[in-house]
Amino acid sequence: MTYSATFTRSTRGFNEIHDLTEELLHCISTSRISNGIVVFSVPGSTASITTIEFEPGVLEDLQHAIERLVPHDIPYRHDARWGDGNGYAHVRAAILGPSLSLPVNNKRPALGTWQQVVLIDFDNRPRQREINVQIVGE
């Protein structure tokens, strides 16, 4: 059996992090799939989906780590070509990736106690982000 859903999130960009765990739980519950795999994906090349403990200190630590790895204030060839100033957002999203797959066991995602699914928007402007969910199983 396959279940598909799409929902949106309004974001501000600039490393903004959104907790998607409630949407994950809702999709699994709605799907009627007890055991399988769930995939969360964000179309586009300036946002990512990953997991982290959704706690203010660790969220800030992640934002600072991303800034150290891929600084926003250095020249990017993408910016020179297109002039949109978000070359760093493309590189950040490529490193973290646009999707996440998790096992579903007994109608629960296989997440640790302090682990949440998050969307990170790296772009340099507000966006309306679409998140696609697909669950395959029985």
N, CA, C and O atoms as a GROMACS GRO file, in nm:
protein
  552
    1MET      N    1   0.085  -0.117   0.000
    1MET     CA    2   0.000   0.000   0.000
    1MET      C    3   0.090   0.124   0.000
    1MET      O    4   0.198   0.123   0.058
    2THR      N    5   0.043   0.229  -0.065
    2THR     CA    6   0.116   0.355  -0.071
    2THR      C    7   0.024   0.469  -0.029
    2THR      O    8  -0.094   0.473  -0.065
    3TYR      N    9   0.080   0.561   0.048
    3TYR     CA   10   0.008   0.681   0.092
    3TYR      C   11   0.094   0.801   0.054
    3TYR      O   12   0.215   0.799   0.075
    4SER      N   13   0.032   0.905  -0.001
    4SER     CA   14   0.104   1.028  -0.036
    4SER      C   15   0.029   1.148   0.018
    4SER      O   16  -0.094   1.150   0.021
    5ALA      N   17   0.104   1.248   0.061
    5ALA     CA   18   0.045   1.372   0.111
    5ALA      C   19   0.142   1.487   0.083
    5ALA      O   20   0.262   1.466   0.064
    6THR      N   21   0.087   1.607   0.082
    6THR     CA   22   0.166   1.727   0.066
    6THR      C   23   0.112   1.832   0.162
    6THR      O   24  -0.010   1.845   0.179
    7PHE      N   25   0.202   1.906   0.225
    7PHE     CA   26   0.161   2.019   0.307
    7PHE      C   27   0.262   2.130   0.288
    7PHE      O   28   0.369   2.107   0.233
    8THR      N   29   0.230   2.250   0.332
    8THR     CA   30   0.318   2.365   0.314
    8THR      C   31   0.354   2.428   0.448
    8THR      O   32   0.283   2.413   0.548
    9ARG      N   33   0.465   2.498   0.446
    9ARG     CA   34   0.512   2.576   0.560
    9ARG      C   35   0.560   2.711   0.509
    9ARG      O   36   0.636   2.717   0.412
   10SER      N   37   0.518   2.817   0.572
   10SER     CA   38   0.572   2.950   0.544
   10SER      C   39   0.700   2.966   0.623
   10SER      O   40   0.704   2.940   0.743
   11THR      N   41   0.805   3.008   0.554
   11THR     CA   42   0.936   3.021   0.619
   11THR      C   43   0.992   3.160   0.595
   11THR      O   44   0.952   3.231   0.503
   12ARG      N   45   1.086   3.197   0.679
   12ARG     CA   46   1.155   3.326   0.665
   12ARG      C   47   1.292   3.311   0.601
   12ARG      O   48   1.351   3.411   0.559
   13GLY      N   49   1.345   3.188   0.592
   13GLY     CA   50   1.479   3.166   0.537
   13GLY      C   51   1.585   3.190   0.643
   13GLY      O   52   1.556   3.192   0.762
   14PHE      N   53   1.710   3.206   0.597
   14PHE     CA   54   1.823   3.237   0.684
   14PHE      C   55   1.841   3.134   0.797
   14PHE      O   56   1.855   3.172   0.913
   15ASN      N   57   1.840   3.004   0.761
   15ASN     CA   58   1.860   2.894   0.856
   15ASN      C   59   1.743   2.872   0.951
   15ASN      O   60   1.760   2.812   1.057
   16GLU      N   61   1.626   2.919   0.916
   16GLU     CA   62   1.510   2.898   1.002
   16GLU      C   63   1.476   2.749   1.006
   16GLU      O   64   1.474   2.682   0.903
   17ILE      N   65   1.450   2.698   1.127
   17ILE     CA   66   1.424   2.556   1.147
   17ILE      C   67   1.281   2.536   1.195
   17ILE      O   68   1.236   2.600   1.290
   18HIS      N   69   1.208   2.444   1.128
   18HIS     CA   70   1.070   2.411   1.161
   18HIS      C   71   1.060   2.265   1.203
   18HIS      O   72   1.114   2.178   1.135
   19ASP      N   73   0.991   2.239   1.312
   19ASP     CA   74   0.965   2.103   1.357
   19ASP      C   75   0.848   2.045   1.275
   19ASP      O   76   0.738   2.101   1.276
   20LEU      N   77   0.872   1.935   1.206
   20LEU     CA   78   0.769   1.870   1.124
   20LEU      C   79   0.717   1.741   1.186
   20LEU      O   80   0.643   1.667   1.122
   21THR      N   81   0.754   1.714   1.309
   21THR     CA   82   0.722   1.586   1.371
   21THR      C   83   0.572   1.563   1.383
   21THR      O   84   0.526   1.451   1.361
   22GLU      N   85   0.496   1.666   1.418
   22GLU     CA   86   0.350   1.649   1.429
   22GLU      C   87   0.289   1.611   1.294
   22GLU      O   88   0.199   1.527   1.287
   23GLU      N   89   0.337   1.674   1.187
   23GLU     CA   90   0.288   1.639   1.053
   23GLU      C   91   0.325   1.494   1.020
   23GLU      O   92   0.246   1.422   0.959
   24LEU      N   93   0.445   1.453   1.058
   24LEU     CA   94   0.488   1.314   1.037
   24LEU      C   95   0.392   1.217   1.106
   24LEU      O   96   0.346   1.121   1.044
   25LEU      N   97   0.363   1.242   1.232
   25LEU     CA   98   0.274   1.155   1.308
   25LEU      C   99   0.133   1.153   1.248
   25LEU      O  100   0.069   1.049   1.240
   26HIS      N  101   0.086   1.270   1.206
   26HIS     CA  102  -0.046   1.279   1.143
   26HIS      C  103  -0.050   1.197   1.014
   26HIS      O  104  -0.146   1.124   0.990
   27CYS      N  105   0.053   1.210   0.931
   27CYS     CA  106   0.055   1.136   0.804
   27CYS      C  107   0.056   0.985   0.828
   27CYS      O  108  -0.014   0.911   0.760
   28ILE      N  109   0.135   0.940   0.924
   28ILE     CA  110   0.139   0.796   0.954
   28ILE      C  111   0.002   0.750   1.002
   28ILE      O  112  -0.047   0.645   0.960
   29SER      N  113  -0.058   0.826   1.091
   29SER     CA  114  -0.190   0.791   1.143
   29SER      C  115  -0.295   0.786   1.033
   29SER      O  116  -0.377   0.694   1.030
   30THR      N  117  -0.293   0.883   0.944
   30THR     CA  118  -0.389   0.891   0.834
   30THR      C  119  -0.367   0.782   0.731
   30THR      O  120  -0.462   0.739   0.665
   31SER      N  121  -0.246   0.737   0.715
   31SER     CA  122  -0.211   0.644   0.608
   31SER      C  123  -0.268   0.504   0.625
   31SER      O  124  -0.286   0.433   0.526
   32ARG      N  125  -0.296   0.464   0.747
   32ARG     CA  126  -0.339   0.328   0.778
   32ARG      C  127  -0.230   0.224   0.751
   32ARG      O  128  -0.258   0.104   0.744
   33ILE      N  129  -0.106   0.270   0.737
   33ILE     CA  130   0.007   0.179   0.720
   33ILE      C  131   0.070   0.158   0.855
   33ILE      O  132   0.105   0.255   0.923
   34SER      N  133   0.085   0.034   0.896
   34SER     CA  134   0.143   0.002   1.027
   34SER      C  135   0.293  -0.016   1.022
   34SER      O  136   0.364   0.022   1.115
   35ASN      N  137   0.342  -0.075   0.914
   35ASN     CA  138   0.485  -0.106   0.902
   35ASN      C  139   0.530  -0.074   0.760
   35ASN      O  140   0.470  -0.119   0.663
   36GLY      N  141   0.638   0.002   0.750
   36GLY     CA  142   0.689   0.038   0.618
   36GLY      C  143   0.798   0.143   0.628
   36GLY      O  144   0.878   0.144   0.721
   37ILE      N  145   0.799   0.231   0.530
   37ILE     CA  146   0.898   0.338   0.522
   37ILE      C  147   0.827   0.467   0.489
   37ILE      O  148   0.740   0.470   0.401
   38VAL      N  149   0.863   0.574   0.558
   38VAL     CA  150   0.811   0.706   0.529
   38VAL      C  151   0.926   0.792   0.475
   38VAL      O  152   1.037   0.788   0.526
   39VAL      N  153   0.896   0.869   0.371
   39VAL     CA  154   0.993   0.960   0.311
   39VAL      C  155   0.934   1.101   0.315
   39VAL      O  156   0.822   1.124   0.270
   40PHE      N  157   1.012   1.194   0.370
   40PHE     CA  158   0.978   1.337   0.369
   40PHE      C  159   1.073   1.403   0.270
   40PHE      O  160   1.193   1.375   0.273
   41SER      N  161   1.022   1.489   0.182
   41SER     CA  162   1.106   1.554   0.081
   41SER      C  163   1.060   1.697   0.060
   41SER      O  164   0.940   1.726   0.059
   42VAL      N  165   1.156   1.787   0.043
   42VAL     CA  166   1.125   1.926   0.013
   42VAL      C  167   1.180   1.959  -0.126
   42VAL      O  168   1.302   1.954  -0.147
   43PRO      N  169   1.092   1.992  -0.222
   43PRO     CA  170   1.140   2.032  -0.354
   43PRO      C  171   1.216   2.164  -0.347
   43PRO      O  172   1.190   2.247  -0.260
   44GLY      N  173   1.308   2.179  -0.436
   44GLY     CA  174   1.388   2.301  -0.439
   44GLY      C  175   1.531   2.273  -0.400
   44GLY      O  176   1.564   2.162  -0.358
   45SER      N  177   1.616   2.373  -0.412
   45SER     CA  178   1.758   2.352  -0.387
   45SER      C  179   1.814   2.444  -0.280
   45SER      O  180   1.936   2.464  -0.273
   46THR      N  181   1.726   2.500  -0.195
   46THR     CA  182   1.775   2.587  -0.088
   46THR      C  183   1.715   2.552   0.048
   46THR      O  184   1.712   2.636   0.138
   47ALA      N  185   1.666   2.430   0.063
   47ALA     CA  186   1.612   2.385   0.191
   47ALA      C  187   1.647   2.238   0.210
   47ALA      O  188   1.678   2.167   0.114
   48SER      N  189   1.642   2.192   0.335
   48SER     CA  190   1.676   2.054   0.368
   48SER      C  191   1.581   1.999   0.472
   48SER      O  192   1.514   2.073   0.544
   49ILE      N  193   1.577   1.866   0.479
   49ILE     CA  194   1.505   1.796   0.586
   49ILE      C  195   1.603   1.703   0.654
   49ILE      O  196   1.678   1.631   0.587
   50THR      N  197   1.603   1.705   0.787
   50THR     CA  198   1.693   1.620   0.865
   50THR      C  199   1.628   1.594   1.001
   50THR      O  200   1.511   1.627   1.022
   51THR      N  201   1.704   1.536   1.092
   51THR     CA  202   1.656   1.518   1.229
   51THR      C  203   1.751   1.586   1.326
   51THR      O  204   1.871   1.600   1.300
   52ILE      N  205   1.696   1.628   1.439
   52ILE     CA  206   1.774   1.689   1.546
   52ILE      C  207   1.683   1.698   1.668
   52ILE      O  208   1.561   1.686   1.656
   53GLU      N  209   1.740   1.719   1.783
   53GLU     CA  210   1.658   1.750   1.900
   53GLU      C  211   1.611   1.894   1.886
   53GLU      O  212   1.693   1.986   1.878
   54PHE      N  213   1.481   1.915   1.883
   54PHE     CA  214   1.424   2.049   1.863
   54PHE      C  215   1.424   2.123   1.996
   54PHE      O  216   1.321   2.139   2.060
   55GLU      N  217   1.542   2.167   2.034
   55GLU     CA  218   1.566   2.236   2.161
   55GLU      C  219   1.644   2.362   2.129
   55GLU      O  220   1.739   2.356   2.050
   56PRO      N  221   1.610   2.477   2.186
   56PRO     CA  222   1.671   2.604   2.145
   56PRO      C  223   1.824   2.604   2.141
   56PRO      O  224   1.883   2.658   2.048
   57GLY      N  225   1.888   2.544   2.240
   57GLY     CA  226   2.035   2.545   2.243
   57GLY      C  227   2.096   2.469   2.128
   57GLY      O  228   2.188   2.518   2.062
   58VAL      N  229   2.047   2.349   2.103
   58VAL     CA  230   2.105   2.269   1.994
   58VAL      C  231   2.066   2.325   1.858
   58VAL      O  232   2.143   2.312   1.762
   59LEU      N  233   1.949   2.387   1.846
   59LEU     CA  234   1.912   2.451   1.720
   59LEU      C  235   2.008   2.566   1.689
   59LEU      O  236   2.052   2.582   1.575
   60GLU      N  237   2.039   2.645   1.790
   60GLU     CA  238   2.134   2.755   1.771
   60GLU      C  239   2.274   2.701   1.739
   60GLU      O  240   2.345   2.757   1.656
   61ASP      N  241   2.312   2.592   1.807
   61ASP     CA  242   2.442   2.529   1.777
   61ASP      C  243   2.448   2.485   1.631
   61ASP      O  244   2.550   2.505   1.565
   62LEU      N  245   2.340   2.424   1.581
   62LEU     CA  246   2.336   2.380   1.442
   62LEU      C  247   2.346   2.499   1.347
   62LEU      O  248   2.421   2.494   1.249
   63GLN      N  249   2.271   2.604   1.375
   63GLN     CA  250   2.275   2.723   1.289
   63GLN      C  251   2.416   2.782   1.284
   63GLN      O  252   2.462   2.822   1.177
   64HIS      N  253   2.484   2.787   1.397
   64HIS     CA  254   2.621   2.840   1.401
   64HIS      C  255   2.718   2.747   1.328
   64HIS      O  256   2.808   2.794   1.258
   65ALA      N  257   2.700   2.616   1.343
   65ALA     CA  258   2.786   2.519   1.274
   65ALA      C  259   2.770   2.532   1.122
   65ALA      O  260   2.869   2.528   1.049
   66ILE      N  261   2.647   2.547   1.076
   66ILE     CA  262   2.622   2.563   0.933
   66ILE      C  263   2.689   2.690   0.882
   66ILE      O  264   2.747   2.691   0.774
   67GLU      N  265   2.680   2.798   0.960
   67GLU     CA  266   2.744   2.924   0.919
   67GLU      C  267   2.895   2.908   0.911
   67GLU      O  268   2.959   2.964   0.821
   68ARG      N  269   2.954   2.832   1.004
   68ARG     CA  270   3.099   2.810   0.999
   68ARG      C  271   3.139   2.725   0.879
   68ARG      O  272   3.241   2.750   0.815
   69LEU      N  273   3.058   2.623   0.848
   69LEU     CA  274   3.088   2.534   0.735
   69LEU      C  275   3.070   2.603   0.600
   69LEU      O  276   3.154   2.588   0.511
   70VAL      N  277   2.961   2.677   0.587
   70VAL     CA  278   2.928   2.743   0.460
   70VAL      C  279   2.888   2.887   0.491
   70VAL      O  280   2.769   2.918   0.502
   71PRO      N  281   2.987   2.976   0.505
   71PRO     CA  282   2.957   3.115   0.541
   71PRO      C  283   2.871   3.184   0.436
   71PRO      O  284   2.883   3.158   0.316
   72HIS      N  285   2.784   3.272   0.483
   72HIS     CA  286   2.697   3.344   0.390
   72HIS      C  287   2.767   3.464   0.326
   72HIS      O  288   2.723   3.515   0.223
   73ASP      N  289   2.876   3.509   0.388
   73ASP     CA  290   2.937   3.636   0.347
   73ASP      C  291   3.068   3.621   0.269
   73ASP      O  292   3.156   3.706   0.278
   74ILE      N  293   3.080   3.514   0.192
   74ILE     CA  294   3.195   3.499   0.103
   74ILE      C  295   3.141   3.490  -0.040
   74ILE      O  296   3.023   3.461  -0.060
   75PRO      N  297   3.226   3.515  -0.140
   75PRO     CA  298   3.178   3.510  -0.279
   75PRO      C  299   3.140   3.368  -0.322
   75PRO      O  300   3.208   3.271  -0.290
   76TYR      N  301   3.029   3.359  -0.396
   76TYR     CA  302   2.984   3.233  -0.456
   76TYR      C  303   2.964   3.257  -0.605
   76TYR      O  304   2.909   3.359  -0.644
   77ARG      N  305   3.009   3.164  -0.686
   77ARG     CA  306   2.997   3.178  -0.831
   77ARG      C  307   2.850   3.186  -0.874
   77ARG      O  308   2.817   3.254  -0.971
   78HIS      N  309   2.763   3.116  -0.802
   78HIS     CA  310   2.620   3.122  -0.832
   78HIS      C  311   2.570   3.267  -0.825
   78HIS      O  312   2.493   3.311  -0.910
   79ASP      N  313   2.615   3.338  -0.724
   79ASP     CA  314   2.572   3.478  -0.707
   79ASP      C  315   2.623   3.565  -0.821
   79ASP      O  316   2.553   3.654  -0.869
   80ALA      N  317   2.748   3.540  -0.864
   80ALA     CA  318   2.805   3.617  -0.974
   80ALA      C  319   2.725   3.596  -1.103
   80ALA      O  320   2.708   3.687  -1.183
   81ARG      N  321   2.678   3.474  -1.121
   81ARG     CA  322   2.604   3.443  -1.243
   81ARG      C  323   2.460   3.492  -1.238
   81ARG      O  324   2.411   3.550  -1.335
   82TRP      N  325   2.391   3.471  -1.126
   82TRP     CA  326   2.248   3.500  -1.119
   82TRP      C  327   2.214   3.626  -1.040
   82TRP      O  328   2.105   3.682  -1.057
   83GLY      N  329   2.304   3.672  -0.954
   83GLY     CA  330   2.282   3.795  -0.881
   83GLY      C  331   2.178   3.789  -0.772
   83GLY      O  332   2.129   3.892  -0.727
   84ASP      N  333   2.141   3.666  -0.728
   84ASP     CA  334   2.035   3.656  -0.628
   84ASP      C  335   2.087   3.642  -0.485
   84ASP      O  336   2.007   3.639  -0.391
   85GLY      N  337   2.217   3.633  -0.466
   85GLY     CA  338   2.276   3.636  -0.332
   85GLY      C  339   2.251   3.515  -0.245
   85GLY      O  340   2.272   3.521  -0.124
   86ASN      N  341   2.205   3.403  -0.304
   86ASN     CA  342   2.177   3.286  -0.220
   86ASN      C  343   2.262   3.164  -0.255
   86ASN      O  344   2.220   3.051  -0.234
   87GLY      N  345   2.380   3.188  -0.308
   87GLY     CA  346   2.469   3.078  -0.340
   87GLY      C  347   2.498   2.990  -0.220
   87GLY      O  348   2.504   2.868  -0.231
   88TYR      N  349   2.516   3.053  -0.105
   88TYR     CA  350   2.541   2.978   0.018
   88TYR      C  351   2.425   2.884   0.051
   88TYR      O  352   2.447   2.774   0.102
   89ALA      N  353   2.301   2.927   0.023
   89ALA     CA  354   2.183   2.845   0.054
   89ALA      C  355   2.182   2.717  -0.029
   89ALA      O  356   2.143   2.611   0.020
   90HIS      N  357   2.224   2.726  -0.154
   90HIS     CA  358   2.231   2.608  -0.240
   90HIS      C  359   2.335   2.509  -0.188
   90HIS      O  360   2.310   2.388  -0.186
   91VAL      N  361   2.449   2.559  -0.147
   91VAL     CA  362   2.556   2.472  -0.097
   91VAL      C  363   2.513   2.407   0.034
   91VAL      O  364   2.533   2.287   0.053
   92ARG      N  365   2.454   2.483   0.125
   92ARG     CA  366   2.407   2.427   0.252
   92ARG      C  367   2.305   2.317   0.230
   92ARG      O  368   2.312   2.211   0.292
   93ALA      N  369   2.209   2.341   0.142
   93ALA     CA  370   2.106   2.242   0.115
   93ALA      C  371   2.164   2.116   0.051
   93ALA      O  372   2.120   2.005   0.080
   94ALA      N  373   2.263   2.133  -0.035
   94ALA     CA  374   2.325   2.016  -0.099
   94ALA      C  375   2.397   1.930   0.005
   94ALA      O  376   2.397   1.807  -0.007
   95ILE      N  377   2.458   1.991   0.103
   95ILE     CA  378   2.529   1.916   0.207
   95ILE      C  379   2.432   1.837   0.294
   95ILE      O  380   2.457   1.719   0.321
   96LEU      N  381   2.323   1.898   0.337
   96LEU     CA  382   2.228   1.829   0.425
   96LEU      C  383   2.126   1.743   0.351
   96LEU      O  384   2.077   1.645   0.406
   97GLY      N  385   2.094   1.778   0.228
   97GLY     CA  386   2.003   1.697   0.148
   97GLY      C  387   1.858   1.735   0.161
   97GLY      O  388   1.816   1.792   0.262
   98PRO      N  389   1.779   1.702   0.057
   98PRO     CA  390   1.639   1.744   0.050
   98PRO      C  391   1.539   1.647   0.111
   98PRO      O  392   1.420   1.676   0.115
   99SER      N  393   1.585   1.530   0.158
   99SER     CA  394   1.486   1.432   0.202
   99SER      C  395   1.538   1.348   0.317
   99SER      O  396   1.656   1.348   0.350
  100LEU      N  397   1.442   1.276   0.378
  100LEU     CA  398   1.471   1.190   0.492
  100LEU      C  399   1.380   1.069   0.483
  100LEU      O  400   1.261   1.082   0.458
  101SER      N  401   1.436   0.951   0.504
  101SER     CA  402   1.358   0.826   0.507
  101SER      C  403   1.368   0.766   0.646
  101SER      O  404   1.476   0.763   0.706
  102LEU      N  405   1.256   0.718   0.697
  102LEU     CA  406   1.252   0.655   0.829
  102LEU      C  407   1.166   0.529   0.824
  102LEU      O  408   1.066   0.525   0.754
  103PRO      N  409   1.205   0.427   0.900
  103PRO     CA  410   1.117   0.312   0.914
  103PRO      C  411   0.993   0.349   0.994
  103PRO      O  412   0.997   0.437   1.080
  104VAL      N  413   0.883   0.282   0.965
  104VAL     CA  414   0.760   0.293   1.043
  104VAL      C  415   0.734   0.155   1.101
  104VAL      O  416   0.721   0.057   1.028
  105ASN      N  417   0.725   0.147   1.233
  105ASN     CA  418   0.699   0.022   1.303
  105ASN      C  419   0.580   0.039   1.396
  105ASN      O  420   0.581   0.125   1.484
  106ASN      N  421   0.478  -0.043   1.376
  106ASN     CA  422   0.358  -0.036   1.460
  106ASN      C  423   0.300   0.106   1.465
  106ASN      O  424   0.266   0.156   1.572
  107LYS      N  425   0.290   0.168   1.347
  107LYS     CA  426   0.232   0.302   1.331
  107LYS      C  427   0.312   0.412   1.400
  107LYS      O  428   0.257   0.518   1.430
  108ARG      N  429   0.441   0.389   1.426
  108ARG     CA  430   0.528   0.490   1.489
  108ARG      C  431   0.654   0.505   1.406
  108ARG      O  432   0.710   0.405   1.360
  109PRO      N  433   0.700   0.628   1.384
  109PRO     CA  434   0.829   0.645   1.315
  109PRO      C  435   0.942   0.601   1.407
  109PRO      O  436   0.935   0.619   1.528
  110ALA      N  437   1.045   0.544   1.350
  110ALA     CA  438   1.160   0.498   1.428
  110ALA      C  439   1.249   0.619   1.459
  110ALA      O  440   1.350   0.644   1.393
  111LEU      N  441   1.208   0.693   1.561
  111LEU     CA  442   1.283   0.810   1.608
  111LEU      C  443   1.324   0.788   1.753
  111LEU      O  444   1.254   0.720   1.828
  112GLY      N  445   1.437   0.845   1.791
  112GLY     CA  446   1.479   0.841   1.930
  112GLY      C  447   1.394   0.934   2.016
  112GLY      O  448   1.318   1.015   1.964
  113THR      N  449   1.408   0.920   2.145
  113THR     CA  450   1.328   0.999   2.240
  113THR      C  451   1.338   1.148   2.215
  113THR      O  452   1.237   1.219   2.223
  114TRP      N  453   1.456   1.198   2.185
  114TRP     CA  454   1.478   1.342   2.170
  114TRP      C  455   1.499   1.382   2.025
  114TRP      O  456   1.557   1.487   1.998
  115GLN      N  457   1.454   1.301   1.932
  115GLN     CA  458   1.479   1.324   1.790
  115GLN      C  459   1.351   1.368   1.720
  115GLN      O  460   1.248   1.301   1.728
  116GLN      N  461   1.359   1.484   1.652
  116GLN     CA  462   1.247   1.534   1.575
  116GLN      C  463   1.288   1.551   1.429
  116GLN      O  464   1.406   1.565   1.398
  117VAL      N  465   1.189   1.549   1.340
  117VAL     CA  466   1.211   1.574   1.198
  117VAL      C  467   1.196   1.724   1.176
  117VAL      O  468   1.098   1.784   1.219
  118VAL      N  469   1.294   1.784   1.107
  118VAL     CA  470   1.291   1.928   1.087
  118VAL      C  471   1.315   1.967   0.941
  118VAL      O  472   1.382   1.897   0.866
  119LEU      N  473   1.259   2.081   0.905
  119LEU     CA  474   1.284   2.149   0.779
  119LEU      C  475   1.374   2.267   0.811
  119LEU      O  476   1.348   2.343   0.904
  120ILE      N  477   1.481   2.284   0.733
  120ILE     CA  478   1.568   2.401   0.747
  120ILE      C  479   1.565   2.477   0.616
  120ILE      O  480   1.598   2.422   0.511
  121ASP      N  481   1.523   2.603   0.622
  121ASP     CA  482   1.520   2.688   0.503
  121ASP      C  483   1.643   2.778   0.505
  121ASP      O  484   1.659   2.862   0.594
  122PHE      N  485   1.730   2.759   0.406
  122PHE     CA  486   1.855   2.834   0.398
  122PHE      C  487   1.846   2.958   0.311
  122PHE      O  488   1.939   3.038   0.309
  123ASP      N  489   1.737   2.975   0.237
  123ASP     CA  490   1.730   3.083   0.139
  123ASP      C  491   1.741   3.220   0.205
  123ASP      O  492   1.736   3.231   0.328
  124ASN      N  493   1.755   3.324   0.124
  124ASN     CA  494   1.772   3.460   0.175
  124ASN      C  495   1.644   3.543   0.164
  124ASN      O  496   1.648   3.666   0.156
  125ARG      N  497   1.531   3.472   0.164
  125ARG     CA  498   1.401   3.541   0.156
  125ARG      C  499   1.292   3.448   0.207
  125ARG      O  500   1.312   3.326   0.211
  126PRO      N  501   1.178   3.501   0.245
  126PRO     CA  502   1.066   3.416   0.286
  126PRO      C  503   1.020   3.328   0.170
  126PRO      O  504   1.028   3.366   0.053
  127ARG      N  505   0.973   3.211   0.205
  127ARG     CA  506   0.927   3.115   0.104
  127ARG      C  507   0.802   3.044   0.154
  127ARG      O  508   0.775   3.042   0.274
  128GLN      N  509   0.729   2.988   0.063
  128GLN     CA  510   0.620   2.896   0.093
  128GLN      C  511   0.675   2.759   0.054
  128GLN      O  512   0.681   2.726  -0.065
  129ARG      N  513   0.716   2.678   0.152
  129ARG     CA  514   0.780   2.550   0.125
  129ARG      C  515   0.676   2.438   0.118
  129ARG      O  516   0.589   2.426   0.204
  130GLU      N  517   0.687   2.358   0.015
  130GLU     CA  518   0.603   2.240  -0.001
  130GLU      C  519   0.681   2.120   0.052
  130GLU      O  520   0.798   2.103   0.019
  131ILE      N  521   0.617   2.038   0.132
  131ILE     CA  522   0.679   1.916   0.183
  131ILE      C  523   0.596   1.799   0.133
  131ILE      O  524   0.475   1.793   0.154
  132ASN      N  525   0.662   1.707   0.066
  132ASN     CA  526   0.597   1.588   0.013
  132ASN      C  527   0.626   1.470   0.106
  132ASN      O  528   0.739   1.453   0.153
  133VAL      N  529   0.523   1.391   0.132
  133VAL     CA  530   0.535   1.274   0.218
  133VAL      C  531   0.487   1.153   0.141
  133VAL      O  532   0.382   1.157   0.076
  134GLN      N  533   0.563   1.046   0.147
  134GLN     CA  534   0.517   0.921   0.091
  134GLN      C  535   0.549   0.808   0.188
  134GLN      O  536   0.660   0.798   0.241
  135ILE      N  537   0.449   0.725   0.210
  135ILE     CA  538   0.466   0.610   0.300
  135ILE      C  539   0.432   0.485   0.220
  135ILE      O  540   0.328   0.477   0.155
  136VAL      N  541   0.521   0.389   0.225
  136VAL     CA  542   0.501   0.263   0.156
  136VAL      C  543   0.509   0.152   0.260
  136VAL      O  544   0.602   0.149   0.340
  137GLY      N  545   0.413   0.062   0.260
  137GLY     CA  546   0.416  -0.047   0.356
  137GLY      C  547   0.284  -0.121   0.359
  137GLY      O  548   0.207  -0.121   0.264
  138GLU      N  549   0.262  -0.184   0.475
  138GLU     CA  550   0.140  -0.263   0.491
  138GLU      C  551   0.071  -0.231   0.621
  138GLU      O  552  -0.034  -0.289   0.651
   0.00000   0.00000   0.00000
